[in-house]
CSV table of C-alpha atoms in Angstrom, one decimal:
chain,number,residue,atom,x,y,z
A,1,UNK,CA,137.7,-2.0,-112.7
A,2,UNK,CA,137.7,0.3,-115.2
A,3,UNK,CA,134.5,1.8,-115.3
A,4,UNK,CA,133.1,3.9,-118.6
A,5,UNK,CA,129.5,5.8,-119.1
A,6,UNK,CA,128.9,7.2,-122.0
A,7,UNK,CA,125.9,8.9,-122.0
A,8,UNK,CA,126.8,11.0,-119.1
A,9,UNK,CA,123.4,13.7,-119.5
A,10,UNK,CA,121.1,14.2,-116.0
A,11,UNK,CA,121.8,10.4,-115.5
A,12,UNK,CA,125.1,9.1,-117.0
A,13,UNK,CA,126.8,12.6,-114.5
A,14,UNK,CA,125.0,11.6,-111.1
A,15,UNK,CA,125.9,8.1,-111.7
A,16,UNK,CA,130.1,9.4,-112.6
A,17,UNK,CA,129.9,11.4,-109.9
A,18,UNK,CA,128.7,8.8,-106.4
A,19,UNK,CA,131.4,6.3,-107.8
A,20,UNK,CA,133.7,8.2,-108.5
A,21,UNK,CA,133.0,9.5,-104.8
A,22,UNK,CA,133.6,6.2,-103.9
A,23,UNK,CA,137.2,5.5,-105.5
A,24,UNK,CA,136.5,3.9,-108.9
A,25,UNK,CA,137.7,4.8,-111.9
A,26,UNK,CA,135.4,5.7,-114.0
A,27,UNK,CA,134.9,8.4,-117.4
A,28,UNK,CA,132.3,9.9,-117.6
A,29,UNK,CA,131.5,10.5,-121.9
A,30,UNK,CA,129.1,13.0,-124.0
A,31,UNK,CA,129.2,15.0,-126.6
A,32,UNK,CA,128.7,17.7,-125.1
A,33,UNK,CA,131.7,19.8,-125.0
A,34,UNK,CA,131.1,22.5,-122.7
A,35,UNK,CA,129.7,19.5,-120.4
A,36,UNK,CA,132.5,17.9,-120.7
A,37,UNK,CA,134.3,20.7,-119.7
A,38,UNK,CA,132.4,21.7,-117.2
A,39,UNK,CA,132.6,18.2,-115.8
A,40,UNK,CA,136.9,18.0,-115.4
A,41,UNK,CA,136.6,21.5,-114.1
A,42,UNK,CA,134.1,22.1,-111.4
A,43,UNK,CA,133.3,18.1,-110.8
A,44,UNK,CA,129.9,16.7,-111.1
A,45,UNK,CA,127.2,18.8,-108.9
A,46,UNK,CA,123.9,16.7,-108.6
A,47,UNK,CA,121.1,19.8,-107.5
A,48,UNK,CA,116.9,18.5,-106.2
A,49,UNK,CA,117.0,16.1,-104.0
A,50,UNK,CA,120.3,16.4,-102.8
A,51,UNK,CA,122.9,18.1,-103.0
A,52,UNK,CA,126.6,16.4,-103.6
A,53,UNK,CA,129.0,17.0,-106.3
A,54,UNK,CA,132.9,14.7,-106.6
A,55,UNK,CA,135.6,15.5,-108.6
A,56,UNK,CA,135.5,12.9,-112.3
A,57,UNK,CA,137.1,12.5,-115.3
A,58,UNK,CA,134.9,13.0,-118.1
A,59,UNK,CA,136.1,13.2,-122.3
A,60,UNK,CA,134.3,13.3,-125.8
A,61,UNK,CA,134.2,9.7,-127.3
A,62,UNK,CA,136.9,10.3,-129.9
A,63,UNK,CA,139.1,10.2,-126.8
A,64,UNK,CA,138.5,6.8,-125.2
A,65,UNK,CA,141.4,4.8,-124.5
A,66,UNK,CA,141.9,1.2,-123.4
A,67,UNK,CA,139.8,-1.1,-122.6
A,68,UNK,CA,136.9,-0.6,-120.3
A,69,UNK,CA,135.9,-3.7,-117.8
A,70,UNK,CA,132.4,-1.9,-117.4
A,71,UNK,CA,129.8,0.0,-119.7
A,72,UNK,CA,126.9,1.9,-118.9
A,73,UNK,CA,125.1,2.6,-121.7
A,74,UNK,CA,122.9,5.4,-121.3
A,75,UNK,CA,122.9,6.7,-125.1
A,76,UNK,CA,120.1,7.3,-126.7
A,77,UNK,CA,118.9,4.1,-128.9
A,78,UNK,CA,119.0,6.6,-131.6
A,79,UNK,CA,122.1,6.3,-131.7
A,80,UNK,CA,123.8,2.8,-130.8
A,81,UNK,CA,124.6,1.4,-134.6
A,82,UNK,CA,127.6,4.3,-134.5
A,83,UNK,CA,127.8,3.6,-130.5
A,84,UNK,CA,128.7,0.7,-129.9
A,85,UNK,CA,130.7,-0.2,-133.4
A,86,UNK,CA,132.9,2.4,-132.3
A,87,UNK,CA,133.8,1.7,-128.7
A,88,UNK,CA,134.6,-2.0,-130.0
A,89,UNK,CA,138.1,-1.5,-129.7
A,90,UNK,CA,138.1,-0.4,-126.3
A,91,UNK,CA,136.5,-3.8,-124.9
A,92,UNK,CA,137.5,-6.7,-124.0
A,93,UNK,CA,136.7,-10.3,-124.4
A,94,UNK,CA,135.6,-10.3,-121.3
A,95,UNK,CA,134.3,-6.7,-121.1
A,96,UNK,CA,130.8,-5.9,-120.1
A,97,UNK,CA,128.0,-3.3,-120.9
A,98,UNK,CA,125.2,-3.1,-119.1
A,99,UNK,CA,122.5,-1.2,-121.1
A,100,UNK,CA,120.8,1.1,-119.3
A,101,UNK,CA,118.1,2.3,-122.1
A,102,UNK,CA,115.0,3.1,-122.5
A,103,UNK,CA,113.2,0.3,-124.3
A,104,UNK,CA,114.9,-2.9,-125.4
A,105,UNK,CA,118.1,-2.5,-126.8
A,106,UNK,CA,119.3,-5.3,-125.4
A,107,UNK,CA,119.4,-7.5,-128.9
A,108,UNK,CA,120.1,-4.5,-130.2
A,109,UNK,CA,123.1,-4.1,-128.4
A,110,UNK,CA,123.6,-8.0,-128.6
A,111,UNK,CA,124.2,-7.6,-132.7
A,112,UNK,CA,127.0,-5.4,-131.7
A,113,UNK,CA,128.5,-5.5,-129.3
A,114,UNK,CA,127.8,-9.6,-128.1
A,115,UNK,CA,125.0,-11.7,-126.1
A,116,UNK,CA,127.7,-12.5,-123.8
A,117,UNK,CA,128.8,-8.9,-122.9
A,118,UNK,CA,125.6,-7.6,-122.3
A,119,UNK,CA,123.9,-7.7,-119.3
A,120,UNK,CA,120.4,-5.8,-118.8
A,121,UNK,CA,119.6,-3.1,-116.7
A,122,UNK,CA,116.8,-0.4,-115.7
A,123,UNK,CA,116.6,2.8,-114.1
A,124,UNK,CA,114.5,3.2,-111.8
A,125,UNK,CA,114.9,6.7,-110.8
A,126,UNK,CA,114.1,10.3,-112.3
A,127,UNK,CA,116.7,12.4,-113.1
A,128,UNK,CA,117.1,16.7,-115.5
A,129,UNK,CA,120.0,18.1,-116.8
A,130,UNK,CA,120.2,21.5,-115.4
A,131,UNK,CA,122.9,23.0,-117.2
A,132,UNK,CA,126.5,21.2,-118.3
A,133,UNK,CA,127.9,20.1,-115.3
A,134,UNK,CA,124.8,20.1,-113.0
A,135,UNK,CA,121.8,17.6,-113.3
A,136,UNK,CA,118.8,17.7,-110.5
A,137,UNK,CA,117.8,14.6,-108.5
A,138,UNK,CA,113.9,14.0,-109.4
A,139,UNK,CA,114.1,11.1,-106.9
A,140,UNK,CA,113.6,11.9,-103.4
A,141,UNK,CA,116.5,11.0,-102.1
A,142,UNK,CA,116.4,8.0,-99.5
A,143,UNK,CA,113.9,6.2,-102.1
A,144,UNK,CA,116.5,7.0,-104.6
A,145,UNK,CA,119.5,4.8,-102.3
A,146,UNK,CA,117.0,2.0,-102.0
A,147,UNK,CA,115.5,1.4,-104.9
A,148,UNK,CA,118.4,3.2,-108.2
A,149,UNK,CA,119.1,0.2,-110.6
A,150,UNK,CA,117.9,-3.3,-111.3
A,151,UNK,CA,119.9,-5.5,-113.8
A,152,UNK,CA,120.6,-9.2,-114.8
A,153,UNK,CA,121.4,-11.6,-116.7
A,154,UNK,CA,119.4,-12.0,-120.4
A,155,UNK,CA,119.5,-15.6,-119.6
A,156,UNK,CA,117.6,-14.4,-114.8
A,157,UNK,CA,120.7,-16.4,-113.8
A,158,UNK,CA,123.1,-14.8,-110.4
A,159,UNK,CA,126.3,-14.5,-112.2
A,160,UNK,CA,130.2,-13.2,-110.1
A,161,UNK,CA,130.0,-10.6,-112.3
A,162,UNK,CA,126.1,-9.8,-112.2
A,163,UNK,CA,126.8,-10.0,-108.0
A,164,UNK,CA,129.9,-8.1,-109.0
A,165,UNK,CA,128.5,-5.5,-111.2
A,166,UNK,CA,125.9,-4.3,-108.4
A,167,UNK,CA,128.9,-4.2,-106.1
A,168,UNK,CA,129.8,-1.3,-107.9
A,169,UNK,CA,126.1,0.8,-108.4
A,170,UNK,CA,125.3,0.3,-105.0
A,171,UNK,CA,127.9,2.8,-104.7
A,172,UNK,CA,125.3,4.9,-106.5
A,173,UNK,CA,122.4,3.5,-104.9
A,174,UNK,CA,120.2,0.6,-104.3
A,175,UNK,CA,120.8,-1.8,-106.2
A,176,UNK,CA,119.0,-5.2,-107.3
A,177,UNK,CA,119.1,-8.4,-108.9
A,178,UNK,CA,116.2,-9.5,-111.6
A,179,UNK,CA,115.9,-13.3,-112.2
A,180,UNK,CA,113.1,-11.7,-114.9
A,181,UNK,CA,114.8,-8.4,-116.1
A,182,UNK,CA,114.1,-8.3,-119.8
A,183,UNK,CA,110.1,-8.9,-118.1
A,184,UNK,CA,110.7,-6.2,-116.3
A,185,UNK,CA,112.1,-3.7,-119.3
A,186,UNK,CA,109.0,-4.5,-121.3
A,187,UNK,CA,106.6,-3.7,-117.8
A,188,UNK,CA,108.4,-0.3,-117.9
A,189,UNK,CA,108.4,-0.8,-122.3
A,190,UNK,CA,103.9,-0.7,-121.7
A,191,UNK,CA,104.0,2.4,-119.7
A,192,UNK,CA,106.5,3.9,-122.5
A,193,UNK,CA,104.0,3.4,-125.0
A,194,UNK,CA,100.2,4.1,-123.2
A,195,UNK,CA,101.9,7.5,-122.4
A,196,UNK,CA,105.1,8.8,-122.6
A,197,UNK,CA,103.9,8.2,-126.5
A,198,UNK,CA,100.7,9.9,-126.5
A,199,UNK,CA,102.0,12.7,-125.0
A,200,UNK,CA,103.9,12.9,-127.7
A,201,UNK,CA,101.6,12.3,-130.3
A,202,UNK,CA,99.2,14.6,-128.4
A,203,UNK,CA,101.2,17.2,-126.9
A,204,UNK,CA,100.2,17.0,-123.7
A,205,UNK,CA,101.1,16.0,-120.3
A,206,UNK,CA,100.0,12.2,-118.5
A,207,UNK,CA,97.3,13.7,-116.6
A,208,UNK,CA,96.1,15.1,-120.4
A,209,UNK,CA,95.6,10.8,-120.8
A,210,UNK,CA,93.7,10.5,-117.8
A,211,UNK,CA,91.3,13.4,-117.9
A,212,UNK,CA,90.4,13.5,-121.8
A,213,UNK,CA,88.6,10.2,-122.8
A,214,UNK,CA,89.1,9.2,-126.0
A,215,UNK,CA,93.3,9.9,-124.9
A,216,UNK,CA,92.3,7.3,-121.2
A,217,UNK,CA,91.1,4.6,-123.5
A,218,UNK,CA,93.6,4.9,-126.5
A,219,UNK,CA,95.9,4.3,-123.6
A,220,UNK,CA,94.4,1.3,-122.8
A,221,UNK,CA,94.7,-0.7,-125.9
A,222,UNK,CA,98.1,0.9,-126.2
A,223,UNK,CA,99.1,-1.3,-123.4
A,224,UNK,CA,97.2,-4.5,-124.3
A,225,UNK,CA,98.7,-4.6,-127.8
A,226,UNK,CA,101.5,-4.9,-126.0
A,227,UNK,CA,101.1,-7.4,-123.4
A,228,UNK,CA,99.8,-9.9,-126.2
A,229,UNK,CA,102.4,-9.0,-128.3
A,230,UNK,CA,104.7,-10.0,-125.1
A,231,UNK,CA,103.3,-12.8,-124.4
A,232,UNK,CA,103.2,-13.9,-128.0
A,233,UNK,CA,106.9,-13.8,-127.8
A,234,UNK,CA,107.1,-15.3,-124.4
A,235,UNK,CA,107.5,-12.4,-122.2
A,236,UNK,CA,105.9,-12.8,-119.0
A,237,UNK,CA,105.6,-9.4,-117.9
A,238,UNK,CA,107.2,-8.5,-113.9
A,239,UNK,CA,105.2,-6.8,-111.6
A,240,UNK,CA,105.5,-3.0,-111.1
A,241,UNK,CA,105.7,-2.3,-107.4
A,242,UNK,CA,103.1,-5.4,-107.0
A,243,UNK,CA,101.2,-4.4,-109.3
A,244,UNK,CA,100.4,-7.2,-112.0
A,245,UNK,CA,100.6,-5.7,-115.2
A,246,UNK,CA,99.6,-8.4,-117.2
A,247,UNK,CA,96.4,-7.6,-116.0
A,248,UNK,CA,95.6,-4.6,-118.0
A,249,UNK,CA,94.5,-7.0,-120.5
A,250,UNK,CA,91.5,-7.1,-122.7
A,251,UNK,CA,89.4,-9.9,-123.4
A,252,UNK,CA,86.9,-8.0,-124.6
A,253,UNK,CA,85.1,-4.9,-124.8
A,254,UNK,CA,84.0,-5.2,-121.5
A,255,UNK,CA,86.5,-4.9,-120.2
A,256,UNK,CA,87.5,-1.4,-121.1
A,257,UNK,CA,85.9,0.8,-118.7
A,258,UNK,CA,87.7,-1.4,-115.9
A,259,UNK,CA,91.0,-1.0,-117.4
A,260,UNK,CA,90.2,2.7,-117.6
A,261,UNK,CA,89.7,2.4,-113.8
A,262,UNK,CA,92.9,0.9,-113.0
A,263,UNK,CA,95.3,3.4,-115.4
A,264,UNK,CA,93.4,6.1,-113.3
A,265,UNK,CA,94.6,5.4,-110.0
A,266,UNK,CA,98.0,3.7,-111.5
A,267,UNK,CA,99.4,7.2,-113.1
A,268,UNK,CA,97.3,9.4,-111.0
A,269,UNK,CA,101.2,10.4,-109.3
A,270,UNK,CA,103.1,11.0,-112.3
A,271,UNK,CA,100.1,13.2,-114.0
A,272,UNK,CA,102.4,16.2,-114.3
A,273,UNK,CA,104.7,13.9,-116.5
A,274,UNK,CA,105.9,15.6,-119.4
A,275,UNK,CA,107.6,12.4,-122.0
A,276,UNK,CA,111.0,13.5,-123.0
A,277,UNK,CA,110.0,12.2,-126.9
A,278,UNK,CA,107.3,15.6,-126.5
A,279,UNK,CA,110.3,17.1,-124.8
A,280,UNK,CA,112.9,16.6,-128.3
A,281,UNK,CA,110.0,17.8,-130.8
A,282,UNK,CA,109.9,20.7,-128.8
A,283,UNK,CA,113.1,20.8,-129.6
A,284,UNK,CA,113.0,19.8,-133.1
A,285,UNK,CA,114.9,16.5,-132.3
A,286,UNK,CA,114.8,13.2,-133.2
A,287,UNK,CA,112.7,11.1,-130.0
A,288,UNK,CA,113.0,7.9,-129.7
A,289,UNK,CA,109.2,6.3,-130.9
A,290,UNK,CA,111.1,3.5,-133.3
A,291,UNK,CA,112.1,2.2,-129.9
A,292,UNK,CA,109.0,2.8,-127.4
A,293,UNK,CA,106.0,2.4,-129.7
A,294,UNK,CA,107.1,1.5,-133.0
A,295,UNK,CA,108.7,-1.8,-130.5
A,296,UNK,CA,105.6,-3.5,-130.7
A,297,UNK,CA,104.4,-3.9,-134.5
A,298,UNK,CA,107.4,-4.1,-135.1
A,299,UNK,CA,108.1,-7.9,-133.3
A,300,UNK,CA,104.2,-8.2,-133.6
A,301,UNK,CA,106.3,-9.3,-137.8
A,302,UNK,CA,105.4,-12.9,-138.4
A,303,UNK,CA,102.0,-12.9,-135.3
A,304,UNK,CA,98.4,-12.4,-136.2
A,305,UNK,CA,98.0,-9.6,-133.9
A,306,UNK,CA,97.4,-6.0,-135.3
A,307,UNK,CA,98.6,-2.7,-133.8
A,308,UNK,CA,97.1,0.3,-134.7
A,309,UNK,CA,97.2,2.6,-131.6
A,310,UNK,CA,100.9,2.3,-131.2
A,311,UNK,CA,101.4,2.8,-135.0
A,312,UNK,CA,99.2,6.1,-135.2
A,313,UNK,CA,101.3,7.1,-132.0
A,314,UNK,CA,104.8,5.9,-134.7
A,315,UNK,CA,102.7,8.4,-137.6
A,316,UNK,CA,101.7,10.9,-135.6
A,317,UNK,CA,105.2,12.0,-133.4
A,318,UNK,CA,107.7,11.1,-137.3
A,319,UNK,CA,105.2,13.1,-139.1
A,320,UNK,CA,106.1,16.3,-135.9
A,321,UNK,CA,109.2,15.1,-136.1
A,322,UNK,CA,109.8,16.0,-140.2
A,323,UNK,CA,107.3,18.3,-140.0
A,324,UNK,CA,109.7,19.7,-137.1
A,325,UNK,CA,106.6,20.9,-135.3
A,326,UNK,CA,104.9,20.5,-132.2
A,327,UNK,CA,101.3,18.4,-132.4
A,328,UNK,CA,98.1,19.7,-131.5
A,329,UNK,CA,96.5,18.0,-128.4
A,330,UNK,CA,92.8,18.5,-130.7
A,331,UNK,CA,93.5,17.6,-133.4
A,332,UNK,CA,95.4,14.3,-133.1
A,333,UNK,CA,92.9,14.5,-130.6
A,334,UNK,CA,89.6,12.8,-133.4
A,335,UNK,CA,92.4,10.4,-134.6
A,336,UNK,CA,91.7,7.8,-131.8
A,337,UNK,CA,88.7,9.5,-131.6
A,338,UNK,CA,87.8,7.7,-134.9
A,339,UNK,CA,90.2,4.8,-134.5
A,340,UNK,CA,88.5,4.0,-130.7
A,341,UNK,CA,85.0,3.9,-133.1
A,342,UNK,CA,86.2,2.0,-135.6
A,343,UNK,CA,88.1,-1.1,-133.2
A,344,UNK,CA,84.2,-1.7,-131.5
A,345,UNK,CA,83.2,-2.3,-135.1
């Protein structure tokens, strides 16, 4: 099996290292030339909760050749149209593209490469890019080896090819086949919408949202909008670590204090996290906001479900992108305060 890791950043470097060490024929593909050079010269180095180094083959996108049997898609969704169009000549009719991106990219990926080629995937471990050739594993190592990926066919079937891809990814870390991977990705989207989106829109860590009255109530409403829209298009939200994500739906205003308490308990271990979208704003880069909070209003089109809180997050992040600044927490939280008061009327 010939494998491409398309987007060899923090996660892709680790994936490529373990696959290469496991004897797989794998190419790490990335646009960052200094990173590609370092990978070829000194190998992929993993630090953090585990130290490991493996010899790998890395190339820039224009040097792709032949056909890939399996493509692990780890680029940002921002670039899917161009990245996937350029990939097409290197796919055979039986090639598989495993979408491991944030958000819900599968429909877009399928529209370009063909639905029959697509399986859905979810990365369950964290990593930080340190320098060319070096990535830090931030998830505890035994947990990583136990639970690194979820994968699944779009129709939920357990096929021979999904079993084969599980065997490949098990070389990296524990890989689990799901019969509701789309539901899993929507559950993760909900958390990203509520906390990564607000982290970027307000310029704060998750803890800043948890500790602010209007921040945490806004998170509750963002989650509620995501659940309502998901249900409207037939999504069955998957449980996360045994927790029923769909139970966060708000049926009336009296539910909000209880949902606030639940969010504070569930998200407390993540209070030091800062959204990668906020880090993008700090570096004056475009974010994936259209593929995170932006998914909800887009999917709500044609329904009667309002999405003002997700709309507000998108508006604020796009404004910061355009002005190449980072948001001001004290200024932007006032807009959410006003939205909450209006919502109660």
